[in-house]
Short mmCIF file of C-alpha atoms in Angstrom, two decimals:
data_model
loop_
_atom_site.label_atom_id
_atom_site.label_comp_id
_atom_site.label_asym_id
_atom_site.label_seq_id
_atom_site.Cartn_x
_atom_site.Cartn_y
_atom_site.Cartn_z
CA GLY I 1 -0.10 0.03 -0.18
CA VAL I 2 3.04 2.27 -0.08
CA PRO I 3 4.30 3.93 -3.57
CA LEU I 4 7.12 2.66 -4.51
CA ASN I 5 9.17 5.60 -4.19
CA ALA I 6 8.42 6.32 -0.88
CA THR I 7 9.98 3.16 0.44
CA PRO I 8 13.51 2.85 1.82
CA LEU I 9 15.73 0.98 -1.06
CA VAL I 10 18.37 -1.44 0.13
CA ALA I 11 21.19 -2.86 -1.74
CA VAL I 12 22.00 -6.45 -0.73
CA ILE I 13 25.45 -7.59 -2.50
CA HIS I 14 26.35 -10.96 -2.98
CA GLY I 15 29.45 -12.44 -2.16
CA GLY I 16 32.32 -13.85 -4.31
CA PRO I 17 32.18 -11.85 -6.14
CA TRP I 18 32.39 -14.87 -8.52
CA GLY I 19 29.07 -15.63 -7.63
CA ARG I 20 25.36 -14.73 -8.35
CA ILE I 21 21.94 -14.10 -7.02
CA ASN I 22 19.39 -16.25 -8.47
CA SER I 23 15.50 -17.55 -7.96
CA ASN I 24 16.35 -19.21 -4.89
CA TYR I 25 14.94 -17.92 -1.45
CA SER I 26 16.58 -15.60 0.45
CA GLY I 27 16.05 -15.18 4.19
CA ILE I 28 17.40 -11.82 4.13
CA THR I 29 15.39 -10.48 1.15
CA GLN I 30 11.82 -11.77 2.30
CA LEU I 31 12.50 -10.37 5.78
CA LEU I 32 13.35 -6.99 4.34
CA VAL I 33 10.45 -6.65 1.77
CA ASN I 34 8.42 -7.77 5.11
CA ARG I 35 9.57 -4.96 7.13
CA GLY I 36 8.88 -2.61 4.27
CA TYR I 37 11.85 -1.81 2.36
CA SER I 38 12.52 -2.73 -1.76
CA VAL I 39 15.26 -4.34 -2.18
CA PHE I 40 18.30 -4.42 -5.14
CA GLU I 41 20.05 -7.48 -5.55
CA PRO I 42 22.61 -6.67 -8.77
CA ASN I 43 24.34 -9.27 -10.32
CA PHE I 44 27.41 -6.75 -11.13
CA ARG I 45 30.21 -7.33 -13.44
CA SER I 46 32.08 -10.53 -12.37
CA SER I 47 29.23 -12.59 -11.25
CA THR I 48 28.74 -15.97 -12.79
CA GLY I 49 26.12 -17.64 -15.01
CA TYR I 50 26.15 -14.90 -17.54
CA GLY I 51 29.33 -16.23 -19.75
CA LEU I 52 33.12 -15.78 -19.27
CA HIS I 53 33.29 -12.44 -20.99
CA TYR I 54 30.82 -11.05 -18.49
CA MET I 55 32.00 -13.02 -15.60
CA THR I 56 35.75 -11.36 -16.33
CA ALA I 57 34.76 -7.54 -17.33
CA GLY I 58 35.64 -6.81 -13.61
CA ASN I 59 39.03 -8.26 -13.72
CA ARG I 60 41.06 -6.20 -11.20
CA GLU I 61 38.77 -3.91 -10.55
CA PHE I 62 37.40 -4.34 -7.20
CA GLY I 63 37.39 -1.15 -5.06
CA LYS I 64 36.88 2.14 -6.86
CA GLY I 65 36.09 -0.05 -10.30
CA VAL I 66 33.74 -0.95 -12.95
CA VAL I 67 32.31 -3.69 -9.95
CA GLN I 68 31.22 -0.90 -7.67
CA GLN I 69 30.30 1.47 -10.47
CA ASP I 70 27.60 -1.20 -11.77
CA ILE I 71 26.03 -1.46 -8.29
CA ILE I 72 25.96 2.28 -8.18
CA ASP I 73 24.52 2.80 -11.27
CA GLY I 74 21.84 0.35 -10.73
CA VAL I 75 20.66 2.16 -8.13
CA HIS I 76 20.27 5.40 -9.81
CA TYR I 77 18.54 3.20 -12.46
CA LEU I 78 15.75 1.99 -10.18
CA LEU I 79 15.60 5.41 -8.56
CA ALA I 80 15.02 6.97 -11.79
CA GLN I 81 12.14 4.28 -12.45
CA GLY I 82 10.67 5.75 -9.52
CA ILE I 83 11.84 2.54 -7.18
CA GLY I 84 13.00 3.49 -3.69
CA ASP I 85 13.53 6.62 -1.98
CA ALA I 86 16.47 8.60 -3.02
CA GLU I 87 16.95 10.13 0.87
CA ARG I 88 16.79 6.63 2.30
CA LEU I 89 19.20 4.26 0.68
CA GLY I 90 21.29 1.30 3.04
CA ILE I 91 24.01 -1.13 1.23
CA VAL I 92 24.33 -4.53 3.26
CA GLY I 93 26.14 -7.57 2.31
CA GLY I 94 28.89 -9.97 3.62
CA SER I 95 32.19 -11.09 2.60
CA PHE I 96 32.94 -9.52 -0.86
CA GLY I 97 29.19 -7.96 -0.36
CA GLY I 98 30.94 -7.08 3.22
CA PHE I 99 33.71 -4.85 0.71
CA SER I 100 31.30 -3.43 -1.28
CA VAL I 101 29.31 -2.30 1.42
CA LEU I 102 32.90 -0.56 2.49
CA ASN I 103 33.42 0.36 -0.95
CA GLY I 104 29.84 2.45 -1.00
CA LEU I 105 30.01 4.50 1.93
CA ALA I 106 33.57 5.10 1.00
CA PHE I 107 33.23 6.44 -2.53
CA THR I 108 29.46 7.51 -2.89
CA PRO I 109 29.60 8.90 1.11
CA ASP I 110 26.41 11.07 0.13
CA LEU I 111 24.53 8.20 -1.40
CA PHE I 112 23.54 6.05 1.38
CA LYS I 113 22.54 6.81 4.75
CA VAL I 114 23.60 3.01 6.45
CA GLY I 115 25.66 0.17 5.70
CA VAL I 116 25.77 -3.01 7.11
CA ALA I 117 29.16 -5.33 6.36
CA SER I 118 29.68 -8.97 7.19
CA VAL I 119 32.93 -10.49 7.29
CA PRO I 120 34.35 -7.57 5.08
CA PRO I 121 37.67 -7.52 3.78
CA ALA I 122 38.67 -3.48 3.58
CA ALA I 123 41.36 -4.20 1.21
CA LEU I 124 41.26 -7.15 -0.89
CA GLY I 125 44.83 -7.53 -1.42
CA ILE I 126 45.27 -8.30 2.37
CA SER I 127 42.93 -11.12 1.83
CA LEU I 128 44.28 -12.39 -0.77
CA VAL I 129 47.39 -13.02 0.15
CA LYS I 130 45.81 -14.56 3.52
CA LEU I 131 44.00 -16.74 1.47
CA LEU I 132 46.82 -18.30 -0.87
CA ASN I 133 49.11 -18.57 2.35
CA LYS I 134 46.63 -20.74 4.00
CA PRO I 135 48.15 -24.19 4.56
CA GLY I 136 47.74 -26.65 2.02
CA GLU I 137 45.66 -23.96 -0.25
CA LEU I 138 48.01 -24.00 -3.35
CA GLU I 139 48.54 -27.62 -3.10
CA ARG I 140 44.84 -28.18 -3.28
CA ASP I 141 44.47 -25.82 -6.03
CA PRO I 142 47.80 -25.04 -8.08
CA SER I 143 46.14 -22.85 -10.21
CA MET I 144 44.91 -20.80 -7.78
CA LYS I 145 47.41 -18.03 -7.30
CA GLU I 146 47.61 -17.33 -11.68
CA MET I 147 44.03 -17.18 -11.51
CA MET I 148 44.29 -14.19 -8.74
CA ARG I 149 46.57 -12.85 -10.63
CA ILE I 150 44.01 -12.45 -13.87
CA LEU I 151 41.03 -11.97 -11.90
CA ALA I 152 42.35 -9.86 -8.96
CA SER I 153 45.86 -8.95 -8.25
CA ASP I 154 49.57 -10.66 -8.82
CA VAL I 155 50.12 -11.06 -4.76
CA ASP I 156 54.13 -11.98 -5.65
CA ASP I 157 54.20 -7.89 -7.15
CA PRO I 158 53.92 -5.50 -4.34
CA ALA I 159 53.57 -2.69 -6.60
CA ASP I 160 50.25 -4.63 -8.06
CA ILE I 161 49.20 -5.01 -4.05
CA LYS I 162 49.65 -1.76 -3.59
CA ARG I 163 47.46 -0.55 -6.80
CA LEU I 164 44.78 -2.44 -5.22
CA TYR I 165 44.72 -0.82 -1.81
CA ASP I 166 44.85 2.65 -3.27
CA ILE I 167 41.60 1.82 -4.81
CA SER I 168 40.37 0.03 -1.55
CA PRO I 169 38.05 1.85 1.26
CA GLN I 170 40.96 1.41 3.60
CA ALA I 171 42.47 4.03 1.87
CA HIS I 172 39.72 6.56 1.52
CA LEU I 173 38.58 6.29 5.33
CA ALA I 174 37.97 9.94 5.82
CA ALA I 175 35.21 10.21 2.87
CA ILE I 176 33.08 7.84 5.32
CA LYS I 177 30.11 9.73 6.50
CA ALA I 178 27.03 7.15 7.23
CA PRO I 179 27.14 5.02 10.13
CA LEU I 180 28.51 1.37 9.49
CA LEU I 181 27.65 -1.60 11.60
CA ILE I 182 30.64 -4.67 11.05
CA MET I 183 30.13 -7.86 12.00
CA ALA I 184 32.91 -10.62 11.94
CA GLY I 185 34.50 -13.88 13.40
CA ALA I 186 37.78 -14.42 15.01
CA ASP I 187 38.66 -17.81 13.51
CA ASP I 188 37.87 -16.53 9.94
CA ASP I 189 40.06 -18.36 7.85
CA ARG I 190 39.30 -15.80 4.63
CA VAL I 191 39.42 -12.07 6.02
CA ASP I 192 42.15 -11.27 8.76
CA ILE I 193 40.18 -10.51 11.88
CA ASN I 194 43.32 -8.22 13.30
CA HIS I 195 43.37 -6.45 9.67
CA VAL I 196 39.37 -5.88 10.25
CA LYS I 197 39.86 -4.46 14.30
CA GLN I 198 42.64 -2.33 12.93
CA TYR I 199 40.51 -0.56 9.95
CA SER I 200 37.30 -0.45 12.78
CA LEU I 201 39.68 1.27 14.99
CA GLN I 202 40.90 3.86 12.35
CA LEU I 203 37.63 4.80 11.80
CA PHE I 204 36.59 4.66 15.95
CA ASN I 205 39.82 7.14 16.02
CA GLN I 206 38.36 9.29 13.04
CA GLY I 207 35.19 9.67 14.93
CA LYS I 208 33.14 8.04 12.61
CA THR I 209 30.07 6.29 13.95
CA LEU I 210 30.89 2.64 13.83
CA SER I 211 29.60 -0.40 15.60
CA LEU I 212 32.09 -3.50 15.59
CA LEU I 213 30.70 -7.06 16.84
CA ILE I 214 33.31 -9.42 16.86
CA ASP I 215 32.47 -13.48 17.43
CA GLU I 216 35.42 -15.04 19.05
CA ASP I 217 34.15 -18.67 18.11
CA ALA I 218 32.73 -17.76 14.57
CA GLY I 219 34.43 -18.02 11.54
CA HIS I 220 33.74 -16.48 7.84
CA GLY I 221 29.96 -16.87 8.56
CA TYR I 222 27.70 -17.55 11.70
CA GLY I 223 29.13 -19.53 14.53
CA SER I 224 25.69 -20.49 15.86
CA ALA I 225 22.09 -19.91 15.29
CA ARG I 226 22.51 -17.40 18.24
CA ALA I 227 24.89 -15.42 16.35
CA LYS I 228 22.66 -15.47 12.88
CA HIS I 229 19.66 -14.54 14.82
CA ALA I 230 22.04 -11.70 16.09
CA ASP I 231 23.12 -10.74 12.52
CA ILE I 232 19.45 -10.67 11.27
CA TYR I 233 18.05 -8.19 14.43
CA LEU I 234 21.27 -5.75 14.18
CA THR I 235 20.86 -5.71 10.49
CA GLU I 236 17.19 -4.94 11.28
CA LEU I 237 17.49 -2.39 13.68
CA PHE I 238 20.42 -0.22 11.99
CA LEU I 239 18.02 -0.49 8.80
CA SER I 240 15.16 0.43 11.06
CA HIS I 241 16.72 3.01 12.81
CA TYR I 242 18.38 4.97 9.52
CA LEU I 243 15.83 4.23 7.10
CA GLY I 244 12.60 3.70 8.93
CA GLY I 245 11.57 0.14 7.99
CA ALA I 246 9.51 -1.74 10.63
CA LEU I 247 11.05 -3.39 13.42
CA GLU I 248 10.72 -6.36 15.24
CA PRO I 249 11.64 -6.19 18.63
CA LEU I 250 13.95 -8.56 20.39
CA ASP I 251 12.57 -10.72 22.89
CA ASP I 252 15.28 -13.79 23.59
CA PRO I 253 17.84 -12.50 26.76
CA LEU I 254 20.05 -14.66 25.30
CA VAL I 255 20.70 -13.15 21.96
CA ALA I 256 20.58 -9.73 23.58
CA HIS I 257 23.41 -11.10 25.99
CA TYR I 258 25.16 -12.35 23.01
CA ILE I 259 25.13 -8.55 21.60
CA LYS I 260 26.25 -7.21 24.47
CA ARG I 261 29.28 -9.47 24.89
CA ARG I 262 30.31 -9.37 21.44
CA MET I 263 29.93 -5.87 20.77
CA LEU I 264 33.84 -4.67 20.80
CA MET I 265 33.44 -1.29 19.46
CA ASN I 266 30.36 1.04 19.44
CA SER I 267 30.64 4.98 18.67
CA ASN I 268 27.27 4.60 17.58
CA THR I 269 24.92 6.68 20.69
CA ALA I 270 21.80 6.88 17.99
CA VAL I 271 21.43 3.19 18.11
CA SER I 272 20.94 0.97 21.45
CA VAL I 273 22.92 -1.99 20.79
CA ASN I 274 23.68 -2.91 24.24
#
């Protein structure tokens, strides 16, 4: 019963980046639609399922490049079609999707009003180095390093790692304006948790509006059903506060306790997360 141009719009960015949004059921999408949001799920360049040329069209363009620009262009296109309220835009994602959230806040700081990033690398090169140095990784897949060189960056070339860093959100912290929620697992085998902490501390020290939750028992994903409940609730809470969607109150004291114990850093006085 609400005109589409009056609905808050949330961009939900898939991981990978070599993955895709398909027609399968998505719990987060259904939740957001139920709460009154329009949801944009782009299959940007680098997404799979559209042929080799499309998948490789985003090669080495991660961060401030064509992959992120596809997402931004899609948001502007929807707004031009009367879908979504330009004053109430949010961006949500996990893994590479979380990286895209950080990109969105750093490179289009006047566009999104809030970001929610799960297990996000803030500089993709650091995560690539960790992935390729993981014990047994190259033994399992000897082609991985060469594939990453073609698709993203040559981890043996410091100049190429710096190139990727220079177009990463970590190199553009000062531009961020919107409130940011980061959720991560300490036992992540892909994203260096120390790097997540360092990035968050830099934001915190610059006076940015930041909330950081770290689950010591989780990896590159949920550690438990309670962790998943907390992730969903916090996402809903932040989007509701900044974009105006509906919010289901948290009625599970164990989840509330989980959040309170694991909220490592919080400079956000507008949203009660403790």
